Every structure is written in C-alpha cells, then in structure tokens.
DNA sequence: GAGTAAAGTTGAAATGTTTCAGTGAACGTA
DNA sequence: TACGTTCACTGAAACATTTCAACTTTACTC
C-alpha cells in the first residue's frame, strides 16, 4: 500500500485505526487525546517510520521553525562564536538555525537573503557587507524580523546589537599609553568599514585627551582584516625609520594582530619589549598565541544570544520596539603588552 | 484585496490577467511562454513584491533545494574549511547549505538529523560523533543520501571521504626522525576517536620499521583535541625526567599543537631546538603561529567538495555506487620542526 | 434512568505551489 | 474550405499537513 513512498499522516491514521485529525493532535496537542489512543498512534508511527513533512506543516501552519544568520566572513572565528551564541538561543526556543556565509561579497549576501525569504524564516540575523545596502531596506519593508549583528544602521529602522567601537579604540590605546608607549601604530582597514573608522576615532580621541602629539599615532591602513594583511603591515612597520617607528601597535582585529605578531617574531623582535601588540575581538586563538595576545574583548557569544532574543521578540511580540543594543568592550591584558617583569 | 497577506501566485496571476499555470511557467519554464506575457507577469511580480513560497514548492515538487552538513566541532576551524568546500559545491549545484553543529554531543547530533529528515533535505554530509551509531544506520535505511566526512564507516554502507590517517601518522613521525629526533611524544586523544588510533598506529609502524625502540615513542593521551588540552600535555611533558623527555612531539591535531607550542614557549623552550612540534590538519592558524607550525595537511576544502559531489550523485544518479574516497595527506614543513640553521 | 457536561474523535477545508491533460487560436498546406 | 500542426495558455488535481466546527461517547448528577 505504501509502495516505497515515505508514509504520511494518512498512512499512520489508517494503521492506528483513527482519523487524520487525531494523528495531528498526537503530534501537536497530545493532551487532548486519550492515553490509549495516543499510544496506539505512537506505535503506528514508529512502526511505519513516520517522519513529519516540515514543508507541509509550514505551508499550512504558516510559520517556519528556523532562524537564519548570514555571517560576513567564515574565515574569522569571531563570527563563529557569534553564531554559537545564536545557536544556543535558537536551541532554547526550539528553532533550527540556518547559517549562511556571504564571504564579504554583497552579491552572495543578496542571494542568501533571497533564499531565506523564500523559506519564510522566522527572522534574519545578519552581519552585512554594507549596513546601508538596499536589500536590507527590502527586508524591513517586507516586515521580516531582522537584527544587525556587530554593526549599526542609521535611524531606528531595525534592531541591532553591537559593541561600542569608539570606546574599544580608547581603551586599547589608553592601555598602551599606560604601558609607557609614546609612539603607537593603528593597523587596520579598509576604512570603508564602519568599525575601522570608529575604533580609529576612539584611538585618536584618547590620544589627544592624553595630550599626546597626533603625529605619534600612526595609522597604517590595510586592505582587509586578515592574518596575511597583518604580516604585510608588520613589514611596512619594520621599514619605517627607527626614530619614527612605533613601539606598540593597536590592530583593529585579532587576525591582523596575529599576523603582525608572527611577522615581528620572525624578524627577531621581542614582544612586548620591542613591539607591544593589542588586538580586537579576543578570539580563542588570541589567548593561544605563542605570545598571548592582549585584546579588546567583545562578548561574542553574548552578542549572538542577544541578537537572537531581539529577533524572536520582533517575530512574536506585536508591540515590539526596535532596540539598538550596545555592549561594552573590555580590555584583556596578556603578555603581548605586559612584559613579565613589569606585569607580575 | 491582499490585505497585508504576502502575495501568492494567484495574486500575481490576477494582476497580470493570466492563469496560475502561466505564472508558474514563467518561473519554471520561461521558454514556453511568449515574451509579451512573460514580461507582463514579471512586472506584476515585482510590483506586488512576490516571493515564491518554498514550502509549497517543495511540498508539491517533492524535492528540496538544500544540502546539510552536520559538523562535529564548531570551535575547530578545520571543519569550517570543510564546510566552505561543501558550500562551493552546493553553490555550483544551485543548492543551499544548511550547517548544523553537534559540538561532539551525540544527542544534539540526533536532534539535528531528525530535523533534517523532516525538512526532506536532498542529502546529508556528516562528521559523526560516532561513525557506528544507530541513528546513522537509520538514515541509510531510509535511503537518505549521506556521506561521512573525515571518518570512515564499516562495510560499504555509505559513501565516505577521508584522509589516510595511518599514512598521516607515518609521514609526521618519519619527518621527525629525519630531523634527528630519537625520542618522540605522540599527543592526542581520547583514543576512542578512530583517527587517534589510526594516526598513532601509523606513527608506531614507521617508528618500528626505522628500527627504533618502541619505548622511545611515548604516547601522551589527552581528553580532547583542544588548545587547552595541548597546554596541559605540555605541562606533563615538562614534568618528565630529563632522560626520558622527548625532543619532539607529534600532535594529533593543530589545536593541540598550538596549545603545546604556547605552553612550551611560555616555559622558555626554544622551538624547534628544544622541542620540535608537528601538528595535523594544517589549519590556517598553523602557518600563522608565532613559530609557524609544521603540519600534516589534509585537503580541507577538497574533502568537502568531494563529499558534496558524492552526495549529489547519490541523490540524482539511480545507479550510484557507494564509494570510500581517500585522500593522501602531505607534510608541510615549517619552522616548528626545521631550525633556521639546518633548514635553509 | 434521564439529563447534562466534559472529553475524545472526526472529516472537510485550507495552505501555495507544480503538473499535465486539455482548449483555442493562428497558420500553413492540400 | 477543410485539415493538421504548432504554439500559448488554462484550470483542476495533487502534495501533506493543520485547524476547527460538529459529532459521539463517556461520566456524572439528581
């Protein structure tokens, strides 16, 4: 009778000698069906190997059981930690999480968003290539619950969860200044990235308010925030004339910092004595670097978890108000800036 | 007329003055509809902001447009590289990739698989917690296309894609022997992991065939394959009496190697002179470590890509035969085993 | 033992697509 | 003019579920 087909509720109903509706009740409102019938239905299900068809469920019920996260860069562990936070929240809400990766390409991002719309996901979390791009407006217009992660977006057009990047820049450079450095490099880019601008701004603000010469805070732009670019920045740094060469570097993320660290050590520098390094994000590998990296910690999982909660609220709460959540970053001092003699 | 509802094909048809079937044809067989009509329908679609409902499509068409990868450990970049390879293949086949993470918990893995069955995904790629667990058999029995990634499974019950781990162990230890080391530690565990057993076996085989004393190949078991466990292994290593202390370590993955490296350097060892280190996997961060890590490279992306191709074949080719693809690992020698003086 | 309330079960309608047999129109050919 | 062929389009059925008003059974009360 089933001839190969995967069994449907109808088959289960027939096998258990009840109606369709009862089978459905067993799955969705078990409390309304008598224990005896329920047991009979459940046995039939497992005997037939019944597996509910989610498409049909979703079509009829009109609601999907998935959240999606479109991450910016799959090679940066930071985003996986954020994803992990989202996943935990999704697990609590009994939802599945769909993870996509735009790899910093706007076109790919758009393809993913389009698919997600077609799937009618409950909500979309995204770290966008460009927070002001048109396809994000599109989502808002459609009323799809959306939260921007680790970026902000003009106006109150949607929720966002981020970290105070200006403050992050301030505490990084303040820390270096406290360690006695008088010439500091800031490494990162491209400055079209909002965060680059803000972290740099924070760095400049504190530098100025400490009464230092702006000339002594040297911005070293990079083309991306990768390990390779960090290495290349290190080479440029080494190429500077000794009297202009900084004794410390604030890297705008940990990948850059790891690259810089590697290049520096390879070139025979002692870290932190010849060159102190501060990173940003505090990814797992920061602490695990050969010279453990001082870094400005973002609460990565927390970021994801909070974002998921916002999107769920937007999805279920009719008088949801958009919120721009901002976390406070925090300096984690390790050996890359604090030499053993001084630090302990 | 639409009162807030998201528009359906029916609405588009009405707006364009054609029938349902024609709208469907515009989407699925544009060549059978005249240019004039097609254009009219397309305009109606974009005016209404129509987005195809994937659940309905899938329900009727009986086929989903997604592949899924259940990864073992989201904190290990290795798996993200594999996922990236899968993603590329999926992109080529115009499919979406659903990424789940079991975090090495069998229960979580089962939940994910169950969900994926409900979604009727086209195929499942998985790096299982335990390749012989019952819920994998379940999948095979159901006829869901499945490929085991980076593991193997008894018999020809399904496709798998892996790397020759025994060979990997051999070349790692052979390399250390060539560098003149006579006492070598093998770090990794738990040995319930198939790979641990095989890599260790390879190490022992080559050690024996080089005529070395088995006593001089010291197995240092760990509880997991993480950075933290690598550090703790380093402490145990340091605690050994000098005459039994190895001058080289073969770590069964890069995370362990990075932990060991960090601990060693922190304790004042020179790498590779006091302690040479070989890792396994060759993740991105291996090359970026302060002492770039020698590692046994697995073709990570290629692994993922090949797995995706197998699963697609199983899904679409009626006379598909299960294949156990095995890649050959390859040693990438870097500074952690080759001191500058000798190596260049 | 009749009446009533509560509990349990039913079956048809609805969800948004795709598919496919069929209807017409337009055109060429004998 | 009649016939056949091609082309463009139509509309009902099917997919697997959920929902809900209506119905039946059971249990309780007086």
XYZ file of C-alpha atoms (C1' of nucleotides) in Angstrom:
748
model
C 0.000 0.000 0.000
C 2.837 2.354 0.780
C 4.890 1.106 -2.137
C 8.102 2.833 -1.249
C 6.568 6.187 -0.534
C 7.517 7.678 2.759
C 4.472 7.312 4.973
C 2.160 10.236 5.632
C -0.248 11.036 8.451
C -2.871 9.324 6.373
C -0.958 6.055 6.498
C -0.409 6.397 10.202
C -4.100 7.101 10.724
C -5.050 4.011 8.763
C -2.581 1.828 10.615
C -3.746 3.062 14.000
C -7.396 2.973 13.041
C -8.039 6.633 13.788
C -8.626 9.760 11.729
C -6.124 12.213 10.328
C -7.074 14.812 12.883
C -6.233 12.547 15.755
C -2.785 11.815 14.435
C -2.209 15.512 14.084
C -3.417 16.017 17.632
C -0.985 13.446 18.920
C 1.797 15.494 17.420
C 0.612 18.966 18.284
C -1.746 18.762 21.252
C -1.065 15.424 22.899
C -3.039 16.471 25.978
C -6.375 16.352 24.177
C -6.072 12.735 23.125
C -6.638 9.822 25.428
C -3.650 7.874 26.616
C -4.821 4.688 24.938
C -5.258 6.243 21.518
C -2.092 8.238 21.803
C -0.125 5.137 22.489
C -1.684 3.331 19.568
C -0.861 6.195 17.228
C 2.667 6.455 18.501
C 3.220 2.778 17.922
C 1.903 3.067 14.388
C 4.240 5.988 13.778
C 7.326 4.194 14.872
C 6.344 1.007 13.076
C 5.890 2.838 9.818
C 8.899 5.061 10.433
C 6.788 8.143 10.016
C 8.600 11.468 9.764
C 6.561 14.618 9.667
C 6.900 16.615 6.473
C 8.057 20.025 7.552
C 7.132 21.725 4.275
C 3.536 20.702 4.571
C 3.460 21.668 8.202
C 4.919 25.041 7.446
C 2.679 25.655 4.483
C -0.449 25.001 6.430
C 0.614 26.454 9.768
C 2.108 29.474 8.046
C 5.069 29.564 10.386
C 8.558 28.212 9.983
C 10.764 26.854 12.705
C 14.030 28.390 11.600
C 16.180 31.389 12.236
C 18.982 32.375 9.918
C 22.335 34.025 10.385
C 24.139 35.482 7.410
C 27.721 35.794 8.528
C 30.244 38.114 6.994
C 33.429 36.110 6.955
C 33.662 32.407 7.563
C 37.416 32.527 7.989
C 37.180 34.708 11.080
C 36.460 32.661 14.194
C 34.826 35.690 15.728
C 31.733 35.150 13.642
C 31.541 31.501 14.539
C 31.473 32.438 18.178
C 28.645 34.839 17.470
C 26.887 32.045 15.597
C 27.375 29.759 18.543
C 25.603 32.275 20.761
C 22.730 32.485 18.326
C 22.544 28.728 18.125
C 22.209 28.432 21.880
C 19.337 30.893 21.916
C 17.719 29.124 18.974
C 18.050 25.809 20.752
C 16.244 27.258 23.761
C 13.424 28.455 21.552
C 13.321 25.072 19.850
C 14.244 26.518 16.490
C 16.777 25.459 13.893
C 19.485 27.850 12.823
C 20.388 28.245 9.189
C 23.907 29.585 8.798
C 24.932 31.278 5.575
C 28.170 32.953 4.701
C 28.436 35.948 2.429
C 32.225 35.926 2.434
C 32.104 39.712 2.266
C 30.510 39.617 -1.173
C 27.400 41.709 -1.490
C 26.040 39.650 -4.367
C 26.305 36.441 -2.405
C 24.612 38.086 0.530
C 21.724 39.037 -1.667
C 21.338 35.505 -2.991
C 21.224 34.185 0.553
C 18.651 36.737 1.655
C 16.503 35.898 -1.301
C 16.556 32.217 -0.435
C 15.769 32.956 3.172
C 12.754 34.997 2.155
C 11.545 32.108 0.063
C 11.912 29.821 3.032
C 9.892 32.243 5.124
C 12.330 32.029 8.002
C 11.081 33.489 11.252
C 13.840 36.021 11.435
C 17.158 37.003 9.959
C 20.315 37.917 11.813
C 22.964 39.450 9.666
C 26.377 40.999 9.769
C 26.043 42.822 6.494
C 28.717 43.650 3.973
C 27.268 47.137 3.918
C 24.733 48.105 6.597
C 23.128 50.655 4.317
C 22.583 48.457 1.280
C 19.229 48.427 -0.432
C 18.454 44.760 0.041
C 18.367 45.293 3.776
C 15.738 48.007 3.381
C 13.843 45.496 1.327
C 13.676 43.158 4.296
C 12.469 45.874 6.622
C 9.844 46.890 4.104
C 8.627 43.329 3.927
C 8.374 43.201 7.683
C 10.761 40.294 8.098
C 12.190 40.422 11.602
C 15.826 41.349 11.230
C 18.678 42.212 13.544
C 22.008 43.646 12.513
C 24.850 41.997 14.359
C 28.118 43.722 15.219
C 27.218 46.733 13.088
C 24.773 49.575 13.401
C 22.396 51.042 10.948
C 21.095 54.565 10.640
C 17.840 55.573 12.295
C 15.733 53.073 14.230
C 14.882 51.132 11.111
C 15.718 47.876 12.841
C 17.279 46.302 15.876
C 20.982 45.981 16.135
C 23.457 44.539 18.556
C 26.959 45.858 18.634
C 29.848 46.891 20.762
C 30.972 50.414 21.479
C 33.801 50.533 18.983
C 34.865 54.055 19.832
C 35.283 53.052 23.452
C 37.118 49.924 22.303
C 39.616 52.098 20.478
C 40.012 54.297 23.519
C 40.764 51.551 25.991
C 43.205 49.839 23.662
C 45.283 52.936 23.157
C 44.892 54.072 26.740
C 46.341 50.754 27.830
C 49.325 51.182 25.531
C 49.903 54.688 26.782
C 49.795 53.450 30.361
C 52.480 50.951 29.499
C 54.673 53.892 28.606
C 54.483 53.857 24.844
C 54.806 57.211 23.201
C 54.581 56.223 19.552
C 51.758 53.887 18.556
C 50.610 52.430 15.249
C 46.987 51.705 14.455
C 46.665 48.880 11.946
C 43.507 48.076 10.004
C 41.304 48.754 7.045
C 39.832 49.393 4.633
C 38.394 52.469 6.286
C 35.157 51.998 4.393
C 34.370 49.555 7.187
C 32.410 51.421 9.819
C 34.235 49.736 12.636
C 37.601 50.735 11.346
C 36.541 54.354 11.437
C 35.117 54.124 14.914
C 37.944 52.239 16.537
C 40.389 54.625 14.941
C 38.358 57.567 16.148
C 38.413 56.242 19.698
C 42.161 55.806 19.458
C 42.624 59.383 18.303
C 40.299 60.806 20.915
C 42.085 59.292 23.844
C 45.476 60.090 22.359
C 44.520 63.711 22.103
C 42.953 63.848 25.544
C 46.197 62.482 26.985
C 47.882 65.471 25.458
C 49.972 63.457 23.004
C 51.131 64.646 19.626
C 48.771 63.359 16.882
C 51.858 62.756 14.750
C 52.859 59.990 17.121
C 49.704 57.982 16.461
C 50.405 56.460 13.095
C 47.608 54.965 11.037
C 48.722 52.032 8.916
C 45.876 51.127 6.561
C 45.379 47.556 5.365
C 43.261 46.152 2.569
C 41.490 43.606 4.703
C 41.366 42.344 8.253
C 43.302 39.128 7.712
C 46.396 37.419 9.026
C 48.176 37.973 5.740
C 47.490 41.688 5.841
C 48.771 41.752 9.399
C 52.059 40.284 8.246
C 52.367 42.784 5.468
C 51.653 45.623 7.877
C 54.481 44.264 10.002
C 56.853 44.569 7.102
C 55.827 48.125 6.467
C 56.304 48.849 10.132
C 59.805 47.426 10.055
C 60.563 49.588 7.065
C 59.938 52.820 8.963
C 62.969 54.879 10.013
C 63.885 53.990 13.575
C 63.031 57.362 15.015
C 59.536 57.247 13.610
C 58.985 53.579 14.313
C 56.258 52.892 16.905
C 56.954 50.706 19.887
C 53.385 49.484 20.021
C 50.612 48.580 17.627
C 46.867 48.561 18.047
C 45.470 46.109 15.485
C 41.828 46.577 14.626
C 41.203 42.851 14.915
C 42.937 39.758 16.208
C 43.671 38.289 12.812
C 45.750 41.326 11.951
C 47.385 41.154 15.358
C 48.322 37.506 14.892
C 49.832 38.291 11.519
C 51.762 41.201 12.905
C 52.942 39.134 15.855
C 54.139 36.371 13.610
C 55.988 38.701 11.308
C 57.541 40.552 14.231
C 58.792 37.455 15.993
C 60.068 36.060 12.725
C 62.042 39.255 12.240
C 63.590 38.846 15.658
C 61.565 41.373 17.626
C 60.822 40.646 21.233
C 57.176 41.073 22.099
C 56.258 43.120 24.047
C 59.653 44.677 24.717
C 60.456 45.752 21.185
C 56.886 45.819 19.987
C 53.739 45.641 22.087
C 50.577 44.459 20.355
C 46.891 44.865 21.149
C 44.248 43.091 19.120
C 40.500 43.372 18.971
C 37.741 40.739 19.421
C 39.592 38.391 21.730
C 39.041 35.284 19.699
C 40.065 31.932 21.135
C 43.359 31.977 19.275
C 44.356 35.283 20.837
C 44.998 33.664 24.183
C 46.573 30.678 22.487
C 49.138 32.637 20.511
C 52.736 31.953 21.369
C 52.850 35.346 22.969
C 49.337 35.511 24.332
C 47.663 38.482 22.831
C 46.264 41.416 24.706
C 42.934 42.140 23.107
C 39.797 44.204 23.385
C 37.186 41.622 24.155
C 33.823 41.671 22.552
C 31.300 39.469 24.319
C 30.992 37.293 21.227
C 28.506 34.676 22.295
C 26.538 37.227 24.239
C 26.272 39.349 21.124
C 24.735 36.441 19.260
C 22.444 35.461 22.038
C 21.117 38.983 22.499
C 20.573 39.360 18.780
C 18.596 36.145 18.683
C 16.439 37.301 21.540
C 15.692 40.570 19.808
C 14.727 38.875 16.602
C 12.485 36.466 18.442
C 10.795 39.337 20.208
C 10.249 41.095 16.908
C 8.807 37.904 15.491
C 6.360 37.216 18.268
C 5.640 40.409 20.132
C 3.168 42.641 18.325
C 4.300 45.791 20.106
C 7.956 45.192 19.614
C 10.107 48.316 19.573
C 13.394 48.413 17.731
C 16.380 48.499 20.008
C 19.996 49.364 19.377
C 21.777 47.294 21.963
C 25.339 48.252 22.650
C 27.743 46.194 24.686
C 30.808 47.492 26.414
C 34.139 46.071 25.316
C 36.754 45.267 27.855
C 40.488 45.038 27.756
C 42.064 41.676 28.409
C 45.720 42.277 29.147
C 48.109 39.482 28.299
C 51.774 39.029 27.598
C 51.833 40.824 24.257
C 51.718 44.176 26.032
C 52.734 43.451 29.585
C 56.259 42.185 29.950
C 56.730 39.605 32.603
C 58.988 41.780 34.733
C 56.555 44.648 34.879
C 53.324 42.713 34.779
C 53.721 40.386 37.712
C -7.586 42.660 -1.787
C -4.294 41.447 -0.472
C -4.898 42.951 2.962
C -1.416 42.510 4.294
C -1.024 38.924 3.183
C 2.109 38.230 1.258
C 1.051 37.811 -2.354
C 0.728 34.374 -3.894
C 0.887 33.166 -7.476
C -2.849 33.621 -7.532
C -2.484 37.337 -6.866
C 0.193 37.656 -9.485
C -1.979 35.836 -11.987
C -4.888 38.142 -11.289
C -2.719 41.240 -11.553
C -1.216 40.120 -14.836
C -4.510 38.846 -16.210
C -3.285 35.297 -16.779
C -3.846 31.936 -15.139
C -1.964 30.327 -12.276
C -0.298 27.907 -14.612
C 1.209 30.650 -16.688
C 2.761 32.329 -13.684
C 4.253 29.016 -12.681
C 5.566 28.572 -16.192
C 7.244 31.956 -16.102
C 9.138 30.786 -13.055
C 9.922 27.247 -14.089
C 9.804 27.028 -17.874
C 10.134 30.553 -19.180
C 10.752 29.265 -22.692
C 7.194 28.056 -23.158
C 5.599 31.428 -22.527
C 5.535 34.243 -25.048
C 7.793 37.219 -24.459
C 4.864 39.598 -24.102
C 3.096 37.552 -21.441
C 6.287 36.798 -19.645
C 7.087 40.428 -19.343
C 3.635 41.229 -18.077
C 3.867 38.552 -15.419
C 7.297 39.653 -14.367
C 6.124 43.198 -13.957
C 3.210 42.053 -11.839
C 5.577 40.042 -9.692
C 7.887 42.879 -8.964
C 5.032 45.313 -8.419
C 3.438 43.053 -5.859
C 6.761 42.069 -4.374
C 6.017 38.407 -4.946
C 8.338 35.871 -3.335
C 7.813 32.229 -4.100
C 6.854 30.131 -1.108
C 9.491 27.455 -0.919
C 7.471 25.170 1.346
C 4.653 24.965 -1.125
C 7.061 24.434 -3.971
C 8.813 21.690 -2.139
C 5.630 20.042 -0.998
C 4.267 19.807 -4.489
C 7.502 19.185 -6.348
C 8.585 16.660 -3.758
C 12.178 17.837 -3.866
C 14.057 20.228 -1.635
C 16.833 22.558 -2.658
C 19.092 22.069 0.325
C 22.052 20.060 1.417
C 23.066 19.811 5.043
C 26.348 19.438 6.851
C 26.384 18.325 10.455
C 29.778 19.358 11.734
C 31.467 17.848 14.713
C 33.118 20.773 16.414
C 32.407 24.379 15.653
C 35.436 25.573 17.554
C 37.835 23.801 15.201
C 38.484 25.837 12.053
C 39.218 22.631 10.200
C 35.523 21.879 9.953
C 34.725 25.331 8.728
C 37.142 24.838 5.895
C 35.441 21.584 5.042
C 32.112 23.396 5.186
C 33.456 26.035 2.864
C 34.317 23.353 0.323
C 30.836 21.914 0.578
C 29.336 25.350 0.210
C 31.213 25.948 -3.018
C 29.949 22.695 -4.489
C 26.427 23.468 -3.301
C 26.624 26.875 -4.883
C 27.570 25.270 -8.195
C 24.589 22.955 -7.974
C 22.374 25.894 -7.058
C 21.535 24.450 -3.672
C 21.501 25.990 -0.223
C 23.654 24.546 2.508
C 22.289 24.048 5.989
C 25.074 23.942 8.552
C 24.482 22.321 11.908
C 26.883 21.731 14.726
C 26.735 18.755 17.029
C 29.516 20.028 19.278
C 30.577 16.429 19.751
C 27.336 15.598 21.524
C 25.579 12.567 20.180
C 22.186 13.705 21.449
C 22.478 17.031 19.677
C 23.529 15.266 16.509
C 20.413 13.153 16.665
C 18.189 16.192 17.081
C 19.763 17.784 14.037
C 19.376 14.673 11.921
C 15.775 14.405 12.911
C 15.103 17.966 11.841
C 16.896 17.426 8.578
C 14.768 14.393 7.831
C 11.675 16.448 8.473
C 12.943 19.059 6.062
C 13.491 16.354 3.468
C 16.927 17.692 2.588
C 18.430 16.283 -0.585
C 21.405 14.856 1.202
C 23.292 14.882 4.453
C 27.011 15.285 4.954
C 28.187 14.483 8.402
C 31.262 14.184 10.535
C 29.674 11.985 13.154
C 30.417 11.807 16.829
C 30.479 8.052 16.405
C 30.531 6.609 12.886
C 28.842 3.430 14.028
C 25.918 4.964 15.887
C 22.433 3.670 15.252
C 20.939 6.902 14.003
C 23.264 6.810 11.031
C 22.006 3.356 10.086
C 18.561 4.826 10.329
C 19.423 7.312 7.596
C 20.794 4.629 5.339
C 17.719 2.508 5.897
C 15.554 5.418 4.931
C 17.554 5.878 1.781
C 18.578 9.459 2.515
C 21.755 10.204 0.583
C 24.508 10.520 3.138
C 28.255 10.929 3.074
C 30.559 10.563 6.048
C 33.194 13.262 6.072
C 36.671 12.824 7.535
C 35.743 9.478 9.032
C 35.085 6.028 7.664
C 32.377 3.573 8.363
C 32.395 -0.196 8.264
C 31.336 -2.010 5.103
C 30.136 -0.173 2.043
C 27.015 1.011 3.764
C 27.556 4.530 2.521
C 29.966 6.888 0.846
C 32.736 8.454 2.798
C 35.506 10.903 2.191
C 38.549 10.839 4.352
C 42.271 11.067 4.532
C 44.677 8.218 5.042
C 45.281 8.748 8.726
C 47.723 5.883 9.100
C 49.853 7.384 6.372
C 49.484 10.776 8.022
C 50.914 9.360 11.231
C 53.769 7.773 9.310
C 54.905 10.867 7.486
C 54.704 13.025 10.591
C 56.949 10.740 12.613
C 59.176 9.951 9.676
C 59.813 13.661 9.308
C 60.747 13.990 12.963
C 63.061 11.014 12.724
C 64.721 12.551 9.700
C 65.354 15.668 11.710
C 67.367 13.540 14.066
C 64.943 13.096 16.920
C 65.303 9.868 18.814
C 62.636 10.319 21.427
C 59.221 11.458 20.260
C 55.920 12.080 22.007
C 52.569 11.471 20.371
C 49.910 13.733 21.836
C 46.193 13.221 21.402
C 43.018 11.520 22.490
C 40.710 10.176 23.577
C 41.666 7.007 21.782
C 38.015 6.144 21.291
C 38.332 8.512 18.324
C 39.076 6.430 15.269
C 41.530 8.910 13.940
C 43.555 8.933 17.101
C 44.004 5.207 16.797
C 44.992 5.342 13.159
C 47.402 8.228 13.354
C 49.019 6.629 16.356
C 49.215 3.323 14.533
C 50.964 4.982 11.602
C 53.396 6.602 13.979
C 54.205 3.285 15.609
C 54.556 1.469 12.309
C 57.116 3.808 10.884
C 58.960 4.007 14.192
C 59.294 0.260 14.242
C 60.272 -0.012 10.600
C 63.031 2.512 11.253
C 64.312 0.085 13.836
C 63.704 2.383 16.782
C 62.898 1.257 20.290
C 59.118 1.391 20.890
C 59.904 2.728 24.365
C 61.139 5.921 22.766
C 57.802 6.694 21.168
C 55.787 7.995 24.060
C 52.026 8.239 23.839
C 50.609 11.129 25.840
C 46.850 10.758 25.886
C 44.586 13.815 26.135
C 40.914 14.110 26.930
C 40.062 16.167 23.878
C 41.681 17.699 20.850
C 41.725 21.291 22.058
C 44.210 24.058 22.689
C 43.703 23.762 26.422
C 44.498 20.059 26.360
C 47.596 20.830 24.328
C 48.807 23.153 27.046
C 48.175 20.597 29.716
C 50.042 17.971 27.709
C 52.946 20.416 27.576
C 52.989 20.576 31.335
C 53.029 16.833 31.625
C 55.825 16.714 29.094
C 57.862 19.204 31.092
C 57.321 17.083 34.158
C 59.068 14.054 32.670
C 62.579 13.234 33.899
C 65.108 14.757 31.520
C 66.467 11.461 30.258
C 63.016 10.288 29.250
C 61.832 13.642 27.939
C 61.167 13.680 24.161
C 62.749 16.301 21.970
C 59.846 16.286 19.573
C 56.081 15.963 19.681
C 53.604 14.787 17.109
C 50.241 16.343 17.994
C 47.231 14.625 16.545
C 45.721 17.924 15.512
C 46.741 21.544 15.173
C 44.774 22.778 18.140
C 46.767 20.514 20.417
C 49.952 21.591 18.682
C 49.160 25.262 19.197
C 48.483 24.652 22.878
C 51.684 22.709 23.270
C 53.638 25.369 21.416
C 52.275 28.102 23.601
C 52.992 26.245 26.789
C 56.490 25.352 25.626
C 57.450 28.864 24.646
C 55.946 30.229 27.823
C 58.142 27.815 29.770
C 61.195 29.085 27.947
C 61.732 26.276 25.468
C 63.111 27.116 22.067
C 61.097 25.629 19.233
C 62.279 23.632 17.375
C 65.656 23.369 19.062
C 64.477 22.228 22.481
C 61.167 20.858 21.279
C 60.080 20.232 17.702
C 56.348 20.111 17.033
C 54.274 18.606 14.228
C 50.548 19.178 14.031
C 47.813 17.660 11.938
C 45.214 19.266 9.639
C 47.183 22.350 8.635
C 44.532 24.857 9.566
C 45.040 28.482 8.657
C 46.335 29.319 12.111
C 49.077 26.719 11.864
C 51.044 28.839 9.435
C 50.205 31.950 11.398
C 51.513 30.719 14.711
C 54.447 32.637 16.118
C 56.603 29.677 15.293
C 54.907 28.546 12.112
C 53.732 25.037 12.641
C 54.813 22.031 10.650
C 51.655 20.080 9.980
C 50.211 17.149 8.110
C 47.923 18.795 5.640
C 44.514 17.482 4.877
C 42.999 18.919 1.735
C 40.220 20.500 3.752
C 38.167 22.256 1.120
C 38.727 19.437 -1.319
C 37.374 16.996 1.230
C 34.184 18.994 1.488
C 33.833 19.467 -2.216
C 34.302 15.789 -2.972
C 31.820 14.818 -0.292
C 29.241 17.160 -1.742
C 29.751 15.688 -5.175
C 29.244 12.182 -3.869
C 26.069 13.082 -2.073
C 24.727 14.803 -5.153
C 25.488 11.750 -7.225
C 23.714 9.548 -4.735
C 20.742 11.887 -4.820
C 20.379 12.027 -8.565
C 22.032 9.023 -10.125
C 19.886 5.892 -9.892
C 22.815 3.536 -10.301
C 25.004 5.256 -7.802
C 27.567 3.045 -6.118
C 28.934 3.833 -2.687
C 32.499 5.000 -2.726
C 35.066 5.323 0.023
C 37.220 8.156 -1.215
C 40.548 8.520 0.473
C 42.846 11.476 0.067
C 46.543 11.459 0.699
C 47.851 13.753 3.408
C 51.012 15.667 2.867
C 53.614 17.099 5.157
C 54.066 20.857 5.206
C 57.353 21.563 6.897
C 57.706 24.861 8.683
C 59.798 26.412 11.402
C 58.417 24.362 14.275
C 60.486 21.384 13.197
C 63.145 22.803 10.927
C 65.517 25.193 12.645
C 66.703 28.027 10.530
C 70.335 26.966 10.559
C 69.599 23.482 9.308
C 66.546 24.142 7.187
C 67.768 26.822 4.848
C -32.874 6.412 34.170
C -32.968 10.908 32.177
C -30.361 14.927 31.550
C -26.127 17.374 31.138
C -21.395 18.412 30.952
C -16.941 17.058 29.667
C -13.813 14.517 26.945
C -12.467 12.481 22.770
C -12.684 11.991 17.917
C -13.864 13.074 13.119
C -13.562 14.871 8.376
C -13.690 18.596 5.336
C -11.492 22.902 4.177
C -7.455 25.448 3.535
C -2.465 26.480 2.759
C 0.610 27.941 -2.204
C 2.714 25.623 -5.350
C 3.511 22.389 -9.727
C 1.940 19.461 -13.255
C -0.446 17.973 -17.132
C -4.271 16.880 -19.997
C -6.805 19.692 -22.499
C -8.726 24.077 -25.058
C -8.288 27.564 -28.558
C -6.128 30.364 -31.828
C -3.113 31.028 -35.615
C -1.050 29.451 -39.513
C 0.291 26.600 -43.403
C -0.965 23.050 -46.769
C -3.650 20.330 -49.997
C -12.520 25.208 -47.411
C -11.120 21.571 -44.562
C -7.455 19.556 -42.155
C -3.371 19.172 -39.428
C 0.249 21.181 -36.722
C 2.240 24.179 -33.672
C 2.109 27.436 -30.058
C 0.289 29.745 -25.966
C -2.380 29.386 -22.325
C -5.851 27.315 -18.853
C -7.682 25.179 -14.693
C -8.366 21.309 -11.824
C -5.951 17.884 -9.158
C -2.393 16.716 -6.090
C 1.126 17.332 -2.432
C 0.979 16.502 3.472
C -0.207 18.848 6.857
C -3.225 21.790 10.499
C -7.409 23.588 12.174
C -11.949 23.722 13.816
C -16.844 23.119 13.948
C -19.516 19.299 14.607
C -20.363 14.958 16.293
C -20.129 10.813 19.507
C -19.036 8.738 23.651
C -18.327 8.656 28.468
C -19.051 10.118 33.101
C -21.503 12.354 36.482
C -25.667 14.205 38.966
C -30.169 14.159 40.754
